[in-house]
Short mmCIF file of C-alpha atoms (C1' of nucleotides) in Angstrom, two decimals:
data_model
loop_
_atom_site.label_atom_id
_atom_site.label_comp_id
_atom_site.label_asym_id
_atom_site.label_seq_id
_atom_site.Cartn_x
_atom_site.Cartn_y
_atom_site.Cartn_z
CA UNK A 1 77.92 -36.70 46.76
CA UNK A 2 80.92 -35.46 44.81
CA UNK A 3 84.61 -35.58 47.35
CA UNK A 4 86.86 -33.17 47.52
CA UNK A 5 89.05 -34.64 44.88
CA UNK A 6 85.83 -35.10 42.71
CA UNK A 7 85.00 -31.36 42.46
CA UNK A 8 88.99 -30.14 42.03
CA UNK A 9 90.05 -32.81 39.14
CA UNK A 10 86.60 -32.01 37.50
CA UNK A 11 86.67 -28.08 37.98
CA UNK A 12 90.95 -28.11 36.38
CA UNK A 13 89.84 -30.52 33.69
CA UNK A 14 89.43 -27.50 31.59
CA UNK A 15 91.96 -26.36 30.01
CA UNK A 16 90.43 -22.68 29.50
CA UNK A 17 89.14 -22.71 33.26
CA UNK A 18 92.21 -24.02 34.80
CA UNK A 19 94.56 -21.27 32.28
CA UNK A 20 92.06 -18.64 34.64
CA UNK A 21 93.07 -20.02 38.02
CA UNK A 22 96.81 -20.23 37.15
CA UNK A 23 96.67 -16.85 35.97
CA UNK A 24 95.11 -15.53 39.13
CA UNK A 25 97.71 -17.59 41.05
CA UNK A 26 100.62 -15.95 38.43
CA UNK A 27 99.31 -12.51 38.77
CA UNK A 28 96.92 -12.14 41.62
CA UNK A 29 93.74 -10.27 41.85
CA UNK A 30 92.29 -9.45 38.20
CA UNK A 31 89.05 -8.00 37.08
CA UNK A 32 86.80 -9.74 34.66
CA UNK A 33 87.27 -8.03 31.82
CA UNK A 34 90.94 -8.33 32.26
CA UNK A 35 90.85 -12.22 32.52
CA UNK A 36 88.41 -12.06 29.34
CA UNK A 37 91.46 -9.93 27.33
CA UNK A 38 93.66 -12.70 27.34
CA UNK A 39 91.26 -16.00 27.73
CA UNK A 40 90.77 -16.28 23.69
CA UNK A 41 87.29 -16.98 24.47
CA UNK A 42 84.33 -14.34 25.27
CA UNK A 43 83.26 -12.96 28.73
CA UNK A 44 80.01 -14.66 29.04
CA UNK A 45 82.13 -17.71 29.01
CA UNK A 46 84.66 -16.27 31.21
CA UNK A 47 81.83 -15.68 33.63
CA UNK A 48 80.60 -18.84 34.08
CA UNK A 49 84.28 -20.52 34.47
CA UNK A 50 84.66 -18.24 37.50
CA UNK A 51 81.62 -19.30 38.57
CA UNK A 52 82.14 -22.73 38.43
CA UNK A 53 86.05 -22.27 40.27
CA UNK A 54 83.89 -19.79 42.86
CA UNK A 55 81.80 -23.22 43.70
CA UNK A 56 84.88 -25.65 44.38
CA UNK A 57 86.41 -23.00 46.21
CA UNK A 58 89.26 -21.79 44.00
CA UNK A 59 88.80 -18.45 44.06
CA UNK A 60 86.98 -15.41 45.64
CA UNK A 61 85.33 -12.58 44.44
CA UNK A 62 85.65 -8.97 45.55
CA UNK A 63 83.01 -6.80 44.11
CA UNK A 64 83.99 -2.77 43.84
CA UNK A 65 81.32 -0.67 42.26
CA UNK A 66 81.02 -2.30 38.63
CA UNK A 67 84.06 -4.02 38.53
CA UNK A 68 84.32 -7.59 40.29
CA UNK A 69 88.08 -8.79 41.31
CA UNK A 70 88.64 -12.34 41.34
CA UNK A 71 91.69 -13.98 43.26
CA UNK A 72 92.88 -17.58 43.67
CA UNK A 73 92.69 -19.29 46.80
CA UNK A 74 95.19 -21.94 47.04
CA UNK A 75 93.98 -23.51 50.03
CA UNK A 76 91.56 -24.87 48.25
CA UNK A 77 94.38 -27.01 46.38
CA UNK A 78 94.84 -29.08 49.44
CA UNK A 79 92.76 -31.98 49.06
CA UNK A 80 94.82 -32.28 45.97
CA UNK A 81 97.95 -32.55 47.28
CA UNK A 82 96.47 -35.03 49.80
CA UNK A 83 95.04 -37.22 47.75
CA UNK A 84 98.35 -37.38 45.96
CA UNK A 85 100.06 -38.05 48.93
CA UNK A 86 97.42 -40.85 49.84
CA UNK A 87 98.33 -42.69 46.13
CA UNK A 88 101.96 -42.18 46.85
CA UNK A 89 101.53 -43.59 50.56
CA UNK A 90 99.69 -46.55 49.54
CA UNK A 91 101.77 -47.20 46.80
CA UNK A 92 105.03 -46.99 49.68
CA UNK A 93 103.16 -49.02 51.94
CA UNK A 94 102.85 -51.88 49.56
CA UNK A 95 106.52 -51.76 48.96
CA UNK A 96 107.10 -52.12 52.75
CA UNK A 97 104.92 -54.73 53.00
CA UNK A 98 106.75 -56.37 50.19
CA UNK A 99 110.05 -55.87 52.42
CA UNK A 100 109.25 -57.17 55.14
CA UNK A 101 107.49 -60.30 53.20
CA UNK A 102 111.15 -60.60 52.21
CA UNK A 103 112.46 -60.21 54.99
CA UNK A 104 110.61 -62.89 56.62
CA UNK A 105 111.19 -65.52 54.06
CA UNK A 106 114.47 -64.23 54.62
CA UNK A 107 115.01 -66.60 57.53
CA UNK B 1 99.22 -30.39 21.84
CA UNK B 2 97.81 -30.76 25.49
CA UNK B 3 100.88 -30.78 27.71
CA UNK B 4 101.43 -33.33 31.10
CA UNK B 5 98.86 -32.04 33.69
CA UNK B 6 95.89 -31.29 31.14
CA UNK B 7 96.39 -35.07 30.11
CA UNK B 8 96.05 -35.97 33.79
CA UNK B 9 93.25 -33.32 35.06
CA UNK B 10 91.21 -35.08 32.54
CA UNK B 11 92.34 -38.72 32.95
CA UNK B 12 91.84 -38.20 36.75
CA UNK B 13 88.25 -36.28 36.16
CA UNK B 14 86.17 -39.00 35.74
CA UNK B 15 85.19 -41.00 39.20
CA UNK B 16 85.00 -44.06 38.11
CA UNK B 17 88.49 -44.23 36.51
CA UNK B 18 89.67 -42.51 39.03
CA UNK B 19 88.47 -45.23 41.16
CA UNK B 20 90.06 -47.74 39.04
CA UNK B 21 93.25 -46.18 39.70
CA UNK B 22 92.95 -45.84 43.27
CA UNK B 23 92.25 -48.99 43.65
CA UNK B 24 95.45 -50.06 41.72
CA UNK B 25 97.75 -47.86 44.15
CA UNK B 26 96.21 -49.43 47.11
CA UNK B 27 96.13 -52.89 46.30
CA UNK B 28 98.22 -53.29 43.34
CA UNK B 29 98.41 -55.30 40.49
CA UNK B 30 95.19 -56.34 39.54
CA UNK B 31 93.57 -58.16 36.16
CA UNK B 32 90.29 -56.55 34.14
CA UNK B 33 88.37 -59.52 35.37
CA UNK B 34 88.69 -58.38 39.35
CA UNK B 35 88.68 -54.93 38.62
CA UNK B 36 85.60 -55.08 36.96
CA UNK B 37 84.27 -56.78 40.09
CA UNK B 38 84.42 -53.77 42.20
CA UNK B 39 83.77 -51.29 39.38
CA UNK B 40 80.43 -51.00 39.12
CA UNK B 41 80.38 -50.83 35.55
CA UNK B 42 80.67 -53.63 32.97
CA UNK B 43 83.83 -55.39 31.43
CA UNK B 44 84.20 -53.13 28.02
CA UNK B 45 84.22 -49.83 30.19
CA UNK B 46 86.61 -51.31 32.35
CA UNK B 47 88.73 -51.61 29.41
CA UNK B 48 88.07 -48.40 28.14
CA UNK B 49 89.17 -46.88 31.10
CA UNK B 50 92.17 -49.05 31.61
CA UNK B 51 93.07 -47.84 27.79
CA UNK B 52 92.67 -43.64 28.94
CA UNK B 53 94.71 -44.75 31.87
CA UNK B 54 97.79 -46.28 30.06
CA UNK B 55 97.37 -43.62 27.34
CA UNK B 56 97.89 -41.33 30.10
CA UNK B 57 101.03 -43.00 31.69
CA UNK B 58 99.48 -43.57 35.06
CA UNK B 59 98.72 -47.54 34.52
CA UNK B 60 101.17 -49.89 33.16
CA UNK B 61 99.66 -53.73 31.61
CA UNK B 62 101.21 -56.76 31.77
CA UNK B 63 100.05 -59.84 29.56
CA UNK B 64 100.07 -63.30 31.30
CA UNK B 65 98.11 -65.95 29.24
CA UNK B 66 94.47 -64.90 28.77
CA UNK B 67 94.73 -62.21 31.79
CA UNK B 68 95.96 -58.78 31.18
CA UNK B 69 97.34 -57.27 34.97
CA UNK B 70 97.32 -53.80 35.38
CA UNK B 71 99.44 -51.44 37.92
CA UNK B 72 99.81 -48.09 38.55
CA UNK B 73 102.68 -46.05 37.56
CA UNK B 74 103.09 -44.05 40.56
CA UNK B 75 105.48 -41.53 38.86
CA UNK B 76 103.34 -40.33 36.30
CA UNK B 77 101.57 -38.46 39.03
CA UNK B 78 104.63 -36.08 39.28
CA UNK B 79 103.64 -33.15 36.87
CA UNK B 80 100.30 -32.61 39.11
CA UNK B 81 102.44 -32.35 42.13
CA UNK B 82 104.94 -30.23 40.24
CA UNK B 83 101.87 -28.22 38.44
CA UNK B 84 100.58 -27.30 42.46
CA UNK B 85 103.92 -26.62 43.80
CA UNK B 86 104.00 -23.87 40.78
CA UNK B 87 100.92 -22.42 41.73
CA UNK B 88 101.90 -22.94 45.08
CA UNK B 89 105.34 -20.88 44.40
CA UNK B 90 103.76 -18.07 42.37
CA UNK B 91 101.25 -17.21 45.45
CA UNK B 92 104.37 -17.31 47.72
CA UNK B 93 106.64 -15.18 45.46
CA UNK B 94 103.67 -12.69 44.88
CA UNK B 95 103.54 -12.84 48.72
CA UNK B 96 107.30 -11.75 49.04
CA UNK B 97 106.68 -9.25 46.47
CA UNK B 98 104.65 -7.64 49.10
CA UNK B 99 106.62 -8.32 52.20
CA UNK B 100 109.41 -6.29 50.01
CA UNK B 101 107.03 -3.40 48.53
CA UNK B 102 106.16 -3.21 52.47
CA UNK B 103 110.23 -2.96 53.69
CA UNK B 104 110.64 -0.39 51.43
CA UNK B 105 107.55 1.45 51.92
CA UNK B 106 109.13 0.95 55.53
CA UNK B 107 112.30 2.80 55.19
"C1'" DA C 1 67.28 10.92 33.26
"C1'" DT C 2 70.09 8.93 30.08
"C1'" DT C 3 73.94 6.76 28.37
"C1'" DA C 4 77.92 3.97 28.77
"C1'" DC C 5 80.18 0.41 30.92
"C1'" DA C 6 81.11 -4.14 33.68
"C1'" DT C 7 79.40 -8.36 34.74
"C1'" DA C 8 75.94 -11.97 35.13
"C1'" DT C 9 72.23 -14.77 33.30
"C1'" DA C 10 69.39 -17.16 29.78
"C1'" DG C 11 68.91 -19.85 26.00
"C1'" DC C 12 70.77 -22.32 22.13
"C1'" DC C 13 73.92 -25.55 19.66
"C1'" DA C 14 77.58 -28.75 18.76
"C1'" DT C 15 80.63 -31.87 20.48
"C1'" DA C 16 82.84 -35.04 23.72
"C1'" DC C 17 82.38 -38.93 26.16
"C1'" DA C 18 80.74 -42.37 29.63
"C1'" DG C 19 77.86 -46.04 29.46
"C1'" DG C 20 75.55 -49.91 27.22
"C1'" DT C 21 75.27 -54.35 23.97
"C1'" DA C 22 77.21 -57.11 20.45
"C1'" DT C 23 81.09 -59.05 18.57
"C1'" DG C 24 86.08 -59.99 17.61
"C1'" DT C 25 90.57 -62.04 19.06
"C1'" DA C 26 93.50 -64.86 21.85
"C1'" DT C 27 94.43 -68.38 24.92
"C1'" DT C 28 93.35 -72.40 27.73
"C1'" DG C 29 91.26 -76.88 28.46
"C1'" DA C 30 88.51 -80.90 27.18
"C1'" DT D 1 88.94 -79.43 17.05
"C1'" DC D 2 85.59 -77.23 19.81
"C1'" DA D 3 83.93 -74.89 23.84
"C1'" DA D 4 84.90 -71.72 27.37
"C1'" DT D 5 87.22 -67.94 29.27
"C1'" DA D 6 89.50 -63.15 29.36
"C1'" DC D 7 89.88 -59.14 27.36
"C1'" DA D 8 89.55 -55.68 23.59
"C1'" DT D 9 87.08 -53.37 19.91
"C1'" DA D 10 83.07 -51.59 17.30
"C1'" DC D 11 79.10 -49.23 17.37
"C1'" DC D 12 75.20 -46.73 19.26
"C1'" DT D 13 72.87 -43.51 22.59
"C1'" DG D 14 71.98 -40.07 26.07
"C1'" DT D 15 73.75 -36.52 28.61
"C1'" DA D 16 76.87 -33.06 30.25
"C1'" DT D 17 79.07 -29.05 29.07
"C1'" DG D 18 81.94 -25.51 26.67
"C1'" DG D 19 81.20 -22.21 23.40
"C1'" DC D 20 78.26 -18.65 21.32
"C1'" DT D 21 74.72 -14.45 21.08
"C1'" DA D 22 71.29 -11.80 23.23
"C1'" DT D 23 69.76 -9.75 27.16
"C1'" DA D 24 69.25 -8.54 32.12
"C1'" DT D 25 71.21 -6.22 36.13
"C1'" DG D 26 73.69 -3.00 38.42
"C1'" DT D 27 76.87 0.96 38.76
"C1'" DA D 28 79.20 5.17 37.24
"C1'" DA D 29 79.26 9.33 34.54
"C1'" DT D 30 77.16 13.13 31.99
#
DNA sequence: ATTACATATAGCCATACAGGTATGTATTGA
DNA sequence: TCAATACATACCTGTATGGCTATATGTAAT
């Protein structure tokens, strides 16, 4: 039962995949073919990275006759963020703690 | 030449490291021997992933005797939360884009 | 109907890497 | 000096996966 966290680090541990998403989040909505242009690797491939940023959530596809548009969705960054926030709280908490340790020996 | 947040997309990836590093932000300092412990894995991959860690910048080791103690090094988490404010900005500035394409359709 | 085009899927291959065991290197203690 | 402890390194193995080509599917155009 992969987290949150789990899927996103795994799914932007690529560099080629995660160059996709920050291009969608540069330039917005792009068709496949126009992602595969610039990727430097071939569409197939290009495919199945979308696919696999479709299933954590980082995108969305639009489909319009034969072409399909793919767009970021940065909401799906948020358990990111939050888990970063988590480290960094923990890490403040333990310096509080440490404080008032101080503190207390303090008098 | 993989820049700052490829380094840590893929040093975070894996759960089990990531784990290990969790661990170390909530309760700090902690030696190979207690880590190991909780890990679920045995002593060498402990290592191993203590190694990818510091490589990374995200643990720092300190040698006492026999014991190595590792921590985390809270601010080598920045570039990820610099990497999603970017992708954060370029969906808000593509956003404004709009909101001004829209005034001036407006007028 | 047929052809061209856009994307997705299937199947294959090579490589990266997480995990294991065995062993090496230091350091402590008897 | 010798045994025990703590950790790191060496080496091997299985598996996951990123890349490819070939092909299927679905849509537009002629």
């Amino acid at each position: 039962m992969p987290n949150a966290p789990d899927v996103l680090f795994k799914t932007l541990a690529d560099p080629t995949r995660r160059a996709i998403f920050e291009r969608l989040c540069r330039e917005g909505e792009k068709t496949v073919g126009a992602l595969t242009e610039q990727a430097g690797v071939s569409q197939p491939v290009v495919s199945k990275h979308l696919g696999v940023l479709k299933q954590a959530g980082l995108v969305r596809d639009r489909h319009e006759g034969r072409h399909t548009h793919y767009s970021a969705q940065l909401d799906a960054l948020f358990p990111l963020v939050d888990w970063t926030r988590q480290m960094a709280g923990f890490w403040q908490s333990r310096f509080d703690d440490l404080e008032d340790l101080l503190k207390r020996m303090d008098q």
